[in-house]
mmCIF file with all atom_site columns, C-alpha atoms in Angstrom:
data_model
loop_
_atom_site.group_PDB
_atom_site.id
_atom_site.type_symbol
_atom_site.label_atom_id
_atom_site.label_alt_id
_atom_site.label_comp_id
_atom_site.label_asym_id
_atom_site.label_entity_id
_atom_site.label_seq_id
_atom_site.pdbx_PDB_ins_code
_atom_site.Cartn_x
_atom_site.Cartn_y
_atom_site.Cartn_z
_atom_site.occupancy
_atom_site.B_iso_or_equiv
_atom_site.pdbx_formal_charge
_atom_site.auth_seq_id
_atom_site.auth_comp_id
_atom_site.auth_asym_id
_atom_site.auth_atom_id
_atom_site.pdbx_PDB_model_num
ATOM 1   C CA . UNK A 1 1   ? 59.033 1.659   66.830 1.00 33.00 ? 1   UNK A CA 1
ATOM 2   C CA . UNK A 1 2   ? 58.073 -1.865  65.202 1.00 39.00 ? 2   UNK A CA 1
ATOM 3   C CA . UNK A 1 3   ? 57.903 -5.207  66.407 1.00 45.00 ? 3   UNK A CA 1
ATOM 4   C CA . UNK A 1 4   ? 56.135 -8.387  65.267 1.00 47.00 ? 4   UNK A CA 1
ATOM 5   C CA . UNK A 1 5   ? 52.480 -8.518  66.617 1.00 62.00 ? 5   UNK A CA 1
ATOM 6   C CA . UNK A 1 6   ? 50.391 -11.101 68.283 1.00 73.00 ? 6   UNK A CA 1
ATOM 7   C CA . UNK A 1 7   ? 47.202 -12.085 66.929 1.00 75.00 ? 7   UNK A CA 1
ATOM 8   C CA . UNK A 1 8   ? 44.088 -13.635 67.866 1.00 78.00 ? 8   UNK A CA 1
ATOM 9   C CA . UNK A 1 9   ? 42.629 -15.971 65.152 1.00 76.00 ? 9   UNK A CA 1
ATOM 10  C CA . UNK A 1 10  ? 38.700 -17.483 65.054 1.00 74.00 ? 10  UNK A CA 1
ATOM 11  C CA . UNK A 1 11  ? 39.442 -21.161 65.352 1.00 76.00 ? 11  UNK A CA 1
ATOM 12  C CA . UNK A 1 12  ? 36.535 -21.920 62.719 1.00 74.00 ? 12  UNK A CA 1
ATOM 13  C CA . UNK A 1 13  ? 36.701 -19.136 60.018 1.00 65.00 ? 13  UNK A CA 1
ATOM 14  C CA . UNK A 1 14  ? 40.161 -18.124 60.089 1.00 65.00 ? 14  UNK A CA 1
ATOM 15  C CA . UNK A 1 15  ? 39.327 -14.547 60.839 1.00 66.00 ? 15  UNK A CA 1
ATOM 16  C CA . UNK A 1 16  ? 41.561 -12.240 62.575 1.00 65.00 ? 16  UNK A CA 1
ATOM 17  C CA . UNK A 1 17  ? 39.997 -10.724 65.289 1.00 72.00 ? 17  UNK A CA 1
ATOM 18  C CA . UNK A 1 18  ? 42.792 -8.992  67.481 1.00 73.00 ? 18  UNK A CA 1
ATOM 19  C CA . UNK A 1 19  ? 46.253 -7.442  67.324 1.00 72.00 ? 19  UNK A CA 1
ATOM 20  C CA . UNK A 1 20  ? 48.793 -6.693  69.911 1.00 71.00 ? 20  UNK A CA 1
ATOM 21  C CA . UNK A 1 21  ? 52.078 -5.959  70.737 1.00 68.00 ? 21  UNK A CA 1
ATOM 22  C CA . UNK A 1 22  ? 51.766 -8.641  73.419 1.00 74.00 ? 22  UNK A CA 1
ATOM 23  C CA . UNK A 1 23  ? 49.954 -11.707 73.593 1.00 79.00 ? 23  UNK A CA 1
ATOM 24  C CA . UNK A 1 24  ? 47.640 -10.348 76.566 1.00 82.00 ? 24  UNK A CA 1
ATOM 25  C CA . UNK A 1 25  ? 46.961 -6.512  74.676 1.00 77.00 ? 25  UNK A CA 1
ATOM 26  C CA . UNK A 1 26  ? 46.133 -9.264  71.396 1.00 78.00 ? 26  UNK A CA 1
ATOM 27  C CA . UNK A 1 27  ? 43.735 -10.955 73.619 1.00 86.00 ? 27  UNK A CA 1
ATOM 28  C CA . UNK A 1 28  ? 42.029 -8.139  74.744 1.00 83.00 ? 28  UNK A CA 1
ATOM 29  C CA . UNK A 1 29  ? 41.816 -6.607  71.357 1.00 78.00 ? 29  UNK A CA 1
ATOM 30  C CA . UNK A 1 30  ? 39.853 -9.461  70.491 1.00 80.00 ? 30  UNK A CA 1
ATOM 31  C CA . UNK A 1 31  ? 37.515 -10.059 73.524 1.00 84.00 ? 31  UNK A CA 1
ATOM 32  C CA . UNK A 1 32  ? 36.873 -5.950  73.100 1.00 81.00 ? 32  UNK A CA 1
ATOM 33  C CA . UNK A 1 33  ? 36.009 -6.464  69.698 1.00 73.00 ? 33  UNK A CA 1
ATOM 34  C CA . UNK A 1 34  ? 33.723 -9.291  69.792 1.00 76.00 ? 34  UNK A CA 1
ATOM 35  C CA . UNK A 1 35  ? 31.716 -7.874  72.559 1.00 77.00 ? 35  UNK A CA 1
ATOM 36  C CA . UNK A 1 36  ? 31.546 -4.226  70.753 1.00 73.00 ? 36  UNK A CA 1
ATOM 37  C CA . UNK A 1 37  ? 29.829 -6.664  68.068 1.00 66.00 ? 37  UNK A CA 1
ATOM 38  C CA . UNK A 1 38  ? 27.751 -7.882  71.081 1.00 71.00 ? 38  UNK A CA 1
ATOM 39  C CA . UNK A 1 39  ? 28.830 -11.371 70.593 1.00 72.00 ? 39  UNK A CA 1
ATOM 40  C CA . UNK A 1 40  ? 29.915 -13.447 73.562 1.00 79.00 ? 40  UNK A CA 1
ATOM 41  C CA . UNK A 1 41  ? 33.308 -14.224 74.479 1.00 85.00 ? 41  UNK A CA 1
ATOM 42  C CA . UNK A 1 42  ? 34.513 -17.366 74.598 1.00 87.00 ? 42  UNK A CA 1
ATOM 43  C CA . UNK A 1 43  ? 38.241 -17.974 74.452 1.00 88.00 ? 43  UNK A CA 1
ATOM 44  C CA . UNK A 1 44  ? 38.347 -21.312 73.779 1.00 89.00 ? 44  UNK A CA 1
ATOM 45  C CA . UNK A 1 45  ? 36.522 -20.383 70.136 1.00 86.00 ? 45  UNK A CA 1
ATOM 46  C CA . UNK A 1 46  ? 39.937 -18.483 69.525 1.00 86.00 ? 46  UNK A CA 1
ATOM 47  C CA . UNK A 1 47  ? 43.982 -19.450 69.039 1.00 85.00 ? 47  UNK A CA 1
ATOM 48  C CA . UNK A 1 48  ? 47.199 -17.006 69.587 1.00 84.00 ? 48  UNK A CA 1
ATOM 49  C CA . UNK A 1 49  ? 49.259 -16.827 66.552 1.00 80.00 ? 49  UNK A CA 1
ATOM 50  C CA . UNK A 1 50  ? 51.816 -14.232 65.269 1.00 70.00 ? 50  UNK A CA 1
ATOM 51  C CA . UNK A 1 51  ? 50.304 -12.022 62.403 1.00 62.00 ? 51  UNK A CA 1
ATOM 52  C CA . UNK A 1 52  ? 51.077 -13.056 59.147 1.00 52.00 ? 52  UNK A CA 1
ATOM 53  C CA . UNK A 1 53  ? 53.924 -12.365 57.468 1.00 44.00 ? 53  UNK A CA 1
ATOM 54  C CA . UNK A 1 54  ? 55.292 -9.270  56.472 1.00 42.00 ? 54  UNK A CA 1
ATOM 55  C CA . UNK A 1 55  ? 53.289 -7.477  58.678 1.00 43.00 ? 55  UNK A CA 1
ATOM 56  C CA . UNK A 1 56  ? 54.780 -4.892  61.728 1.00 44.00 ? 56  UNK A CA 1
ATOM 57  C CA . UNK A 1 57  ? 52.837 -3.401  64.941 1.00 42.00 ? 57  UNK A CA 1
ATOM 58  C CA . UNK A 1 58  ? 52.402 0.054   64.250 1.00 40.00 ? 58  UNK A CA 1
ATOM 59  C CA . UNK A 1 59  ? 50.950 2.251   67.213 1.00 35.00 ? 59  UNK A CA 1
ATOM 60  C CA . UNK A 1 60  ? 48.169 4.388   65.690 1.00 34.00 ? 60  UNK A CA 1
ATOM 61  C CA . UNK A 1 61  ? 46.550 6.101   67.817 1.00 31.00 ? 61  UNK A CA 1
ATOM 62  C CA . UNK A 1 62  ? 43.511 6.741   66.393 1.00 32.00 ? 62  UNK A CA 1
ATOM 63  C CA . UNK A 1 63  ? 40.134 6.385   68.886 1.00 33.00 ? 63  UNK A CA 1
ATOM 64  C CA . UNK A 1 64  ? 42.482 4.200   70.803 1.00 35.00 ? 64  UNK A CA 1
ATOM 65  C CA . UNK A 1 65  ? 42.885 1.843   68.068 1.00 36.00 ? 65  UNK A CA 1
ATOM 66  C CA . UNK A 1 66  ? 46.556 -0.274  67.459 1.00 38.00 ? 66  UNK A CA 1
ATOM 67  C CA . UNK A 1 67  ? 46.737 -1.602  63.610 1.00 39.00 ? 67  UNK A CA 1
ATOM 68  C CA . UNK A 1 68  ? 49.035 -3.725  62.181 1.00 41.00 ? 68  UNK A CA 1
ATOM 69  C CA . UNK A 1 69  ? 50.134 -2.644  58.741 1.00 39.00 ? 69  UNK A CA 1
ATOM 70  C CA . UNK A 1 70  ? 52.253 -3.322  55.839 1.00 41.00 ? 70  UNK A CA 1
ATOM 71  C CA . UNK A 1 71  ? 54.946 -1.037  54.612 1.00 46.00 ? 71  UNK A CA 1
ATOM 72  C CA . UNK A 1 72  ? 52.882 1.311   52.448 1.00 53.00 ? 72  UNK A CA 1
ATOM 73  C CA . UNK A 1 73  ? 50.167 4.011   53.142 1.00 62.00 ? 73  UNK A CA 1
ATOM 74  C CA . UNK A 1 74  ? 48.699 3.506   56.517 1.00 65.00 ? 74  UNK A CA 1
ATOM 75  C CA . UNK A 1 75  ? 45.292 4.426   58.166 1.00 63.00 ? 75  UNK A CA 1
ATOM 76  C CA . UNK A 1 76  ? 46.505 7.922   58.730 1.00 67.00 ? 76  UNK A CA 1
ATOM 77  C CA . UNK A 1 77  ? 48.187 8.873   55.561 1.00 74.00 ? 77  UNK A CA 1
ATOM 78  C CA . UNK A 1 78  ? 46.271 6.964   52.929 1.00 82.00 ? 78  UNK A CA 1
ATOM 79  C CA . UNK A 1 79  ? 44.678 8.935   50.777 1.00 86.00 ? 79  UNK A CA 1
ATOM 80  C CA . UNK A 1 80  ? 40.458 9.529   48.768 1.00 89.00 ? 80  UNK A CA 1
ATOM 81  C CA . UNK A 1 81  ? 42.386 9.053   45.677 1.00 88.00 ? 81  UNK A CA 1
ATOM 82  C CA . UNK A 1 82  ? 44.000 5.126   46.640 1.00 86.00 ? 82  UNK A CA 1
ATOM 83  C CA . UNK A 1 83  ? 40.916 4.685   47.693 1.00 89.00 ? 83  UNK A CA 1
ATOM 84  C CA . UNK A 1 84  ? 38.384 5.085   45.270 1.00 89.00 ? 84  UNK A CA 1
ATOM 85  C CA . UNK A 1 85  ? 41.399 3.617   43.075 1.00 86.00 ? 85  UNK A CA 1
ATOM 86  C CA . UNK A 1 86  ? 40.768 0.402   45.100 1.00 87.00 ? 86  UNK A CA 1
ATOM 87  C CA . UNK A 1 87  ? 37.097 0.939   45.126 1.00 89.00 ? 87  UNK A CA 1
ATOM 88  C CA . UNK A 1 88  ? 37.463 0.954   41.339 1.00 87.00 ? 88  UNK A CA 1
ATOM 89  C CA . UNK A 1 89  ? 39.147 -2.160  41.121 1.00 83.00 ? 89  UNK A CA 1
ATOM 90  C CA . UNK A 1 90  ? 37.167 -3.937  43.288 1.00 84.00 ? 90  UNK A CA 1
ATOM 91  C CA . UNK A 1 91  ? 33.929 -2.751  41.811 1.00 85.00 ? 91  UNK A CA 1
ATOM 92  C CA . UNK A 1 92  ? 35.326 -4.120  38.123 1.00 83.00 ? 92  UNK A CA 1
ATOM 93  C CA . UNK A 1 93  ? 36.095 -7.641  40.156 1.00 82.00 ? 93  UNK A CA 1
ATOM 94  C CA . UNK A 1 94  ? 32.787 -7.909  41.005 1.00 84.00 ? 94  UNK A CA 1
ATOM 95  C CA . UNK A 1 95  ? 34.090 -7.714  44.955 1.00 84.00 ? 95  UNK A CA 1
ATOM 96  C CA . UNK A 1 96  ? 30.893 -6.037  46.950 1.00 85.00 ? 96  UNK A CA 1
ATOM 97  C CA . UNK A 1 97  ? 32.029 -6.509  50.531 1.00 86.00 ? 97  UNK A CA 1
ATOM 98  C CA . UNK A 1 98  ? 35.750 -4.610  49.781 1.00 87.00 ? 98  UNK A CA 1
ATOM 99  C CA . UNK A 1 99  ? 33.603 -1.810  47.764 1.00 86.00 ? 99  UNK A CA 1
ATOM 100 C CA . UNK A 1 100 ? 31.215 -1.263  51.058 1.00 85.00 ? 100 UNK A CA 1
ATOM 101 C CA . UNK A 1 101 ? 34.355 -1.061  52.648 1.00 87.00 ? 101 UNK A CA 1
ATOM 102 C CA . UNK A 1 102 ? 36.046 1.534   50.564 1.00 88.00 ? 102 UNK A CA 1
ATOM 103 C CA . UNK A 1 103 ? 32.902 2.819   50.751 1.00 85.00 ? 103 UNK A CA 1
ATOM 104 C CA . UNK A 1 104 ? 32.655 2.990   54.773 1.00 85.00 ? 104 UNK A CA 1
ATOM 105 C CA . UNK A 1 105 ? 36.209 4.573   54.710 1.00 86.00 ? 105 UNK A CA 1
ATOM 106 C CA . UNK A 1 106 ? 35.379 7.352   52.273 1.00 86.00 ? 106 UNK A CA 1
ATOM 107 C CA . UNK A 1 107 ? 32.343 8.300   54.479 1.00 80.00 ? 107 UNK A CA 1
ATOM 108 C CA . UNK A 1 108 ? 31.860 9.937   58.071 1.00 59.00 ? 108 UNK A CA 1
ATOM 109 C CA . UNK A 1 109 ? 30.535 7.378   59.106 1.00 51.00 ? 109 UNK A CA 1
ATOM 110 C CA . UNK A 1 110 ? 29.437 3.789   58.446 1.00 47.00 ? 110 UNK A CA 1
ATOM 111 C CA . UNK A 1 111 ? 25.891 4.679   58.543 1.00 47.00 ? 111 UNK A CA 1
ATOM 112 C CA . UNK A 1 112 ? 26.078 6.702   55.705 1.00 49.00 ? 112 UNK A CA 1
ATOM 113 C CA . UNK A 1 113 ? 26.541 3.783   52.951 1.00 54.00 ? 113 UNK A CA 1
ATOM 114 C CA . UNK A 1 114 ? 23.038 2.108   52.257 1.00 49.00 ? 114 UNK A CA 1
ATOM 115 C CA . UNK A 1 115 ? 24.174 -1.468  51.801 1.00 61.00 ? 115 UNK A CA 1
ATOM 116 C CA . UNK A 1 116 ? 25.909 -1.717  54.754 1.00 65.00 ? 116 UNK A CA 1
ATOM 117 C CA . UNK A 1 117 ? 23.333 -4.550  56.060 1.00 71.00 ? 117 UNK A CA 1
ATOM 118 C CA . UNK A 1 118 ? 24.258 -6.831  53.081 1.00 77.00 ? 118 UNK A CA 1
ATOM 119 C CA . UNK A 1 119 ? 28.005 -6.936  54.752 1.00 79.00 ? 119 UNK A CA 1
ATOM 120 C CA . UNK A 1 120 ? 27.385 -6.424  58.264 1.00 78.00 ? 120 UNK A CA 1
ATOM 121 C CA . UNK A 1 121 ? 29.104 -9.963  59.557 1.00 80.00 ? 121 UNK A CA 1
ATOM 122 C CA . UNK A 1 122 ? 31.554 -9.870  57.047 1.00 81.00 ? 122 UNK A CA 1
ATOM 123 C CA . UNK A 1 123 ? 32.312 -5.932  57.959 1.00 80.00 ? 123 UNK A CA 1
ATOM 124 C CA . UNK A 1 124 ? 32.141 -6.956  62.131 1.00 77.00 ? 124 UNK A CA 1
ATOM 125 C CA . UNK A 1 125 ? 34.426 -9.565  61.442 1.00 75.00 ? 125 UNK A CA 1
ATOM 126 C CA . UNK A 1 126 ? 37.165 -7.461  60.133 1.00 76.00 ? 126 UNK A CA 1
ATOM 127 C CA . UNK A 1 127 ? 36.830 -5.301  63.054 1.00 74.00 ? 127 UNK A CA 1
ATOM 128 C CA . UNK A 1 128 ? 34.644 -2.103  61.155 1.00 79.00 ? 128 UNK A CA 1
ATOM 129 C CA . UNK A 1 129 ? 31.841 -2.455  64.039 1.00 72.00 ? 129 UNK A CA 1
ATOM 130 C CA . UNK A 1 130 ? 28.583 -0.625  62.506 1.00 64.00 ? 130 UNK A CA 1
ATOM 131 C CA . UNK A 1 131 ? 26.969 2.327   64.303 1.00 68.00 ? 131 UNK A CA 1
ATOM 132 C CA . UNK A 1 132 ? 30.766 2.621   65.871 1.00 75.00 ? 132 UNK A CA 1
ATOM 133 C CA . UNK A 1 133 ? 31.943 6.260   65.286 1.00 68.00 ? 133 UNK A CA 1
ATOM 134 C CA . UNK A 1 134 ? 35.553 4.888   64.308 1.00 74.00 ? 134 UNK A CA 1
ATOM 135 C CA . UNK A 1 135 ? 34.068 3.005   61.684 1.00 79.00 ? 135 UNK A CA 1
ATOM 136 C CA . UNK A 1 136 ? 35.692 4.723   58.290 1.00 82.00 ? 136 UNK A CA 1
ATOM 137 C CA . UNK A 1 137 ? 39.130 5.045   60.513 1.00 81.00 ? 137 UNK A CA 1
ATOM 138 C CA . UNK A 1 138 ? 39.273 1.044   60.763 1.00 83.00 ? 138 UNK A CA 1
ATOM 139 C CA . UNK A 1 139 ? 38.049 1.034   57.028 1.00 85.00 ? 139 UNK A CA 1
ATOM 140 C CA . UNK A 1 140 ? 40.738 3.119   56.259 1.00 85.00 ? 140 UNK A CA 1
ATOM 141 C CA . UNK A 1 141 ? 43.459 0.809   57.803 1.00 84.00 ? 141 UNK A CA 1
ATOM 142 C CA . UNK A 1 142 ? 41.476 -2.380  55.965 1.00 85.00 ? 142 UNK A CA 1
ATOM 143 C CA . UNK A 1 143 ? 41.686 0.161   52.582 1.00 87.00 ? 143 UNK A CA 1
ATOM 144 C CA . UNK A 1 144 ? 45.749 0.571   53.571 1.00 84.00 ? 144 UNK A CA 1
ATOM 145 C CA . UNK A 1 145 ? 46.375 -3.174  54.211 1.00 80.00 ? 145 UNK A CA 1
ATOM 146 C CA . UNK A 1 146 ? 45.009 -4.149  51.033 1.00 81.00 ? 146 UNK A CA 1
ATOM 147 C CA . UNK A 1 147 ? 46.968 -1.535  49.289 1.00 79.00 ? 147 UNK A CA 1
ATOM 148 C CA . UNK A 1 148 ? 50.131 -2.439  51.306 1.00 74.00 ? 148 UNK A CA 1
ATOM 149 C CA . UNK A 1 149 ? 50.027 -6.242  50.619 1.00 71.00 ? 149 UNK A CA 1
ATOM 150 C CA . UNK A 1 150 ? 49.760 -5.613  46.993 1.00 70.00 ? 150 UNK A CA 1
ATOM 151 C CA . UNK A 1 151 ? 52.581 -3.474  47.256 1.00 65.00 ? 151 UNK A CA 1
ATOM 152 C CA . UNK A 1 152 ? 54.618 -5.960  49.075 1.00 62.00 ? 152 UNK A CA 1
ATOM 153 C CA . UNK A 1 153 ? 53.490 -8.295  46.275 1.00 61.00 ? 153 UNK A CA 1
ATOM 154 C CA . UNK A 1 154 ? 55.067 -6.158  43.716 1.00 65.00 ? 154 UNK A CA 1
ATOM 155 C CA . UNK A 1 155 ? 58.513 -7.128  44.076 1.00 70.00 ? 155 UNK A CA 1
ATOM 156 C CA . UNK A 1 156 ? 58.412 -10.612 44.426 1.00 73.00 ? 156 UNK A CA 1
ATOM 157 C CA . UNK A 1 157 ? 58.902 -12.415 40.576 1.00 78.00 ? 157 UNK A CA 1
ATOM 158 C CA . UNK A 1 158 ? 59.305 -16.115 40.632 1.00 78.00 ? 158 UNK A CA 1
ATOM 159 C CA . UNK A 1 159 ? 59.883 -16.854 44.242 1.00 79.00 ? 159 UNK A CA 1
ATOM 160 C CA . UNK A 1 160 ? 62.680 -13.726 44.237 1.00 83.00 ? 160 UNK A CA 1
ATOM 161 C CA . UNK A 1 161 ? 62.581 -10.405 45.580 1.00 83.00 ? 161 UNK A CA 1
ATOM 162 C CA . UNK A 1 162 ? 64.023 -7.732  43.260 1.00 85.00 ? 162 UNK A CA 1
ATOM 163 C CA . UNK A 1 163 ? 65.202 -4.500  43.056 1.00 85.00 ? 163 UNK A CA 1
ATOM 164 C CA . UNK A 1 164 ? 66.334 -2.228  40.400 1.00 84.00 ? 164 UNK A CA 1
ATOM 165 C CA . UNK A 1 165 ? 68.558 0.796   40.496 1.00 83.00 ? 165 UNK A CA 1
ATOM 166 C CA . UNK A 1 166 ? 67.671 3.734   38.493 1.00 75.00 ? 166 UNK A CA 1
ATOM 167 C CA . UNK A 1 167 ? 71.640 5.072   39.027 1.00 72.00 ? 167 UNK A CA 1
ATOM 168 C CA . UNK A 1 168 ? 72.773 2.488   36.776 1.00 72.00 ? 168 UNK A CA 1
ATOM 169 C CA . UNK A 1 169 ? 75.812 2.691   39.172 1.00 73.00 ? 169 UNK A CA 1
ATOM 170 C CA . UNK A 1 170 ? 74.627 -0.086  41.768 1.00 70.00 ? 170 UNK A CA 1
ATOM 171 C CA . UNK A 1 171 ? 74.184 2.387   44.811 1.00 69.00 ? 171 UNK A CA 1
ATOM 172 C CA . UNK A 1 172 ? 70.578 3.010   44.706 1.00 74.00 ? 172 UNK A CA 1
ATOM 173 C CA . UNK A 1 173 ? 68.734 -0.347  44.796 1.00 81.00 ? 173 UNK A CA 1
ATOM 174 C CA . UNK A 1 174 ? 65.093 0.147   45.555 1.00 80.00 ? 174 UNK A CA 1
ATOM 175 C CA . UNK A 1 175 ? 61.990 -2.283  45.104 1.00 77.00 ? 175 UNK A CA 1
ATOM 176 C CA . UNK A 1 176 ? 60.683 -2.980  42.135 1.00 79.00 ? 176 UNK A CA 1
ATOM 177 C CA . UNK A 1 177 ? 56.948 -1.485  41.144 1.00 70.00 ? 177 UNK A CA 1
ATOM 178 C CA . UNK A 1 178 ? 54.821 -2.911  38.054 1.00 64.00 ? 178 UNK A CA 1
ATOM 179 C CA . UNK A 1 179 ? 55.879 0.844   36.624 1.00 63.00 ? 179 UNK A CA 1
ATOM 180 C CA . UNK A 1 180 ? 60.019 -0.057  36.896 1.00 71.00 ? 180 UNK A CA 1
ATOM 181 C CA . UNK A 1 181 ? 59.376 -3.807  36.167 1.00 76.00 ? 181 UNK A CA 1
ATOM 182 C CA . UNK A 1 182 ? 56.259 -4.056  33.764 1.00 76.00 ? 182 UNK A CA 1
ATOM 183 C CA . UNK A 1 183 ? 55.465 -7.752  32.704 1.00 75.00 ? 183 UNK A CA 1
ATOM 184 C CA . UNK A 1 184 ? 57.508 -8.022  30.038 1.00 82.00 ? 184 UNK A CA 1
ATOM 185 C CA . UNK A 1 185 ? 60.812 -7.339  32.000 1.00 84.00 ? 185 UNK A CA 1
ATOM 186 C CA . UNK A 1 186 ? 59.543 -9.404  34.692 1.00 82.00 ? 186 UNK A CA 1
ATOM 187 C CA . UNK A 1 187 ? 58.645 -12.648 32.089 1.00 85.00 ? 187 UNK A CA 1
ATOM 188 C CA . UNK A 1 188 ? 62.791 -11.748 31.160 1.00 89.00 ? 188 UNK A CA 1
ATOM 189 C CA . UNK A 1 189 ? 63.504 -11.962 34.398 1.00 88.00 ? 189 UNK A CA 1
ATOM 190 C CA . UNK A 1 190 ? 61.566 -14.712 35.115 1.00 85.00 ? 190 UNK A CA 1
ATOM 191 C CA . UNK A 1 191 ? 63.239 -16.879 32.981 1.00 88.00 ? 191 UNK A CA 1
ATOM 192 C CA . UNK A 1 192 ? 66.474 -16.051 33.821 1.00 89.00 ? 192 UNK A CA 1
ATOM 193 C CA . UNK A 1 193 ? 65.711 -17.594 37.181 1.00 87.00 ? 193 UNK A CA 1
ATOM 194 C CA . UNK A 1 194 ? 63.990 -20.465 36.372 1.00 85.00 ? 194 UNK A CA 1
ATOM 195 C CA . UNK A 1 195 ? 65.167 -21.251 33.218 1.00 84.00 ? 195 UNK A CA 1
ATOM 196 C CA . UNK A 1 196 ? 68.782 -20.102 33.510 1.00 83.00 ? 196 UNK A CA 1
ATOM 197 C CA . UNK A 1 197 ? 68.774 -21.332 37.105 1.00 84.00 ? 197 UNK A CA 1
ATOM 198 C CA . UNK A 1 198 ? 69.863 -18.101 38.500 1.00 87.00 ? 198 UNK A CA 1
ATOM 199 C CA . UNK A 1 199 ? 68.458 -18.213 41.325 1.00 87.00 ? 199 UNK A CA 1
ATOM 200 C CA . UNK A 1 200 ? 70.282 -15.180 43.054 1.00 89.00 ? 200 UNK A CA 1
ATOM 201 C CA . UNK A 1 201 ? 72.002 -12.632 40.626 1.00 91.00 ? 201 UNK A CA 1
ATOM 202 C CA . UNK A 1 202 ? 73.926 -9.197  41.794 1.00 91.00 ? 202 UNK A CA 1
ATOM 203 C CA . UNK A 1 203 ? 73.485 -6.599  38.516 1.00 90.00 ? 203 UNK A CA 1
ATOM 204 C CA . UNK A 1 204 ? 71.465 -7.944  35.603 1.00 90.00 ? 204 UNK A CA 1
ATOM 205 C CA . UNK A 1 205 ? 71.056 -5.195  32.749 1.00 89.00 ? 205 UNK A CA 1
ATOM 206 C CA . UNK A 1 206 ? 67.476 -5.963  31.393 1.00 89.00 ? 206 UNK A CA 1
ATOM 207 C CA . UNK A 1 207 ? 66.103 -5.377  27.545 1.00 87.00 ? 207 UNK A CA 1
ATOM 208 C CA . UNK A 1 208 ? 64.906 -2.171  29.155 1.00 82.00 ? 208 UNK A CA 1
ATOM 209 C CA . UNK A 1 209 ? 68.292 -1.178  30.017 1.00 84.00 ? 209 UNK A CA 1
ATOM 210 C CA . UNK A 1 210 ? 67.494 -0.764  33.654 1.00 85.00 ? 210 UNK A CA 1
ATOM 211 C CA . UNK A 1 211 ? 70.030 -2.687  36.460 1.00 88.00 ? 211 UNK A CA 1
ATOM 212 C CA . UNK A 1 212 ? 68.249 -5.205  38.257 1.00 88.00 ? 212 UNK A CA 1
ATOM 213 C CA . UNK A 1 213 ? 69.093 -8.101  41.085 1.00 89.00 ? 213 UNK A CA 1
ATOM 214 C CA . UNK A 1 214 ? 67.500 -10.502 42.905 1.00 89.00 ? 214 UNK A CA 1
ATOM 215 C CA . UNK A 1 215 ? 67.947 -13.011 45.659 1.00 87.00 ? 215 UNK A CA 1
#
């Protein structure tokens, strides 16, 4: 069962420092949080929002942790392999605090990666508390939301979501993946939508000869 969660937001950095299924569990993710950082709590530093968009509350129980995720792999079912893929990546960007994360989640335990001090607010401040023995599961569910969003991302080309149906006979529409829709299908499409001003379309056969719509 899903439902849009609450979440608590650092007035100053933008942060997001607790989730709930409620705007009181939200609050006292975040007040639990920041004092397991042994911060102080002040409320006033802090604003109730919903969490952003696209995102569902998903109850994982894991150490007594909730975690809102994306549709895609989730703290419990993501694999070593996505993550050292995103390790990879991340590493080739040049992005250090998302590799001490991948490699926090591919560890025991947070103690285990050597650079971890280098990180340590920006790590606390996504929730992965050092010294905390759930530290690689909340790196995990950092590793899945990353891999989610850019998931999500994926089917989105010009503005439009679009699917594609591999049946060729318009009953199995599914979301498009850089694999089904490499770039230059999605340039085509592209330009039929804002070139051609199509803006919506129900069965477009590409170059590719694949079925695709959008709206």
């Amino acid at each position: 069962m899903t439902s849009t969660p609450y979440a608590i937001i650092h007035t100053e950095s933008g942060m997001l420092m607790g989730l709930g299924a409620t705007a009181d569990a939200a609050w006292a993710d975040a007040e639990r949080e920041q004092r397991a950082a042994g911060g102080e709590w002040d409320r006033d530093d802090y604003r109730l929002d919903e969490a952003p968009a696209g995102y569902t509350f998903a109850a994982q129980i894991s150490g007594g942790i909730a975690v809102a995720a994306l549709a895609g792999p989730t703290a419990e079912d993501i694999t070593d392999e996505q993550i050292e893929a995103l390790r990879a990546e991340a590493a080739e960007a040049g992005d250090l605090l998302r590799v001490a994360i991948c490699d926090v989640a591919l560890s025991s335990g947070i103690t285990e990666v050597a650079d971890v001090e280098d990180h340590r607010a920006e790590l606390e401040a996504l929730g992965i508390i050092p010294e905390h023995v759930d530290a690689d599961v909340r790196a995990r569910a950092e590793c899945a939301r990353v891999i989610a969003e850019a998931q999500e991302d994926d089917d989105i080309v010009a503005g439009c979501t679009v699917q594609y149906d591999p049946s060729g006979q318009g009953h199995a529409w599914r979301a498009i993946t850089r694999d089904t829709a490499p770039e230059p299908i999605r340039v085509e499409i592209e330009c039929e939508i804002l070139d051609g001003g199509r803006e919506s379309c129900d069965d477009y056969v590409a170059s590719n000869g694949l079925h695709y719509r959008w709206s």
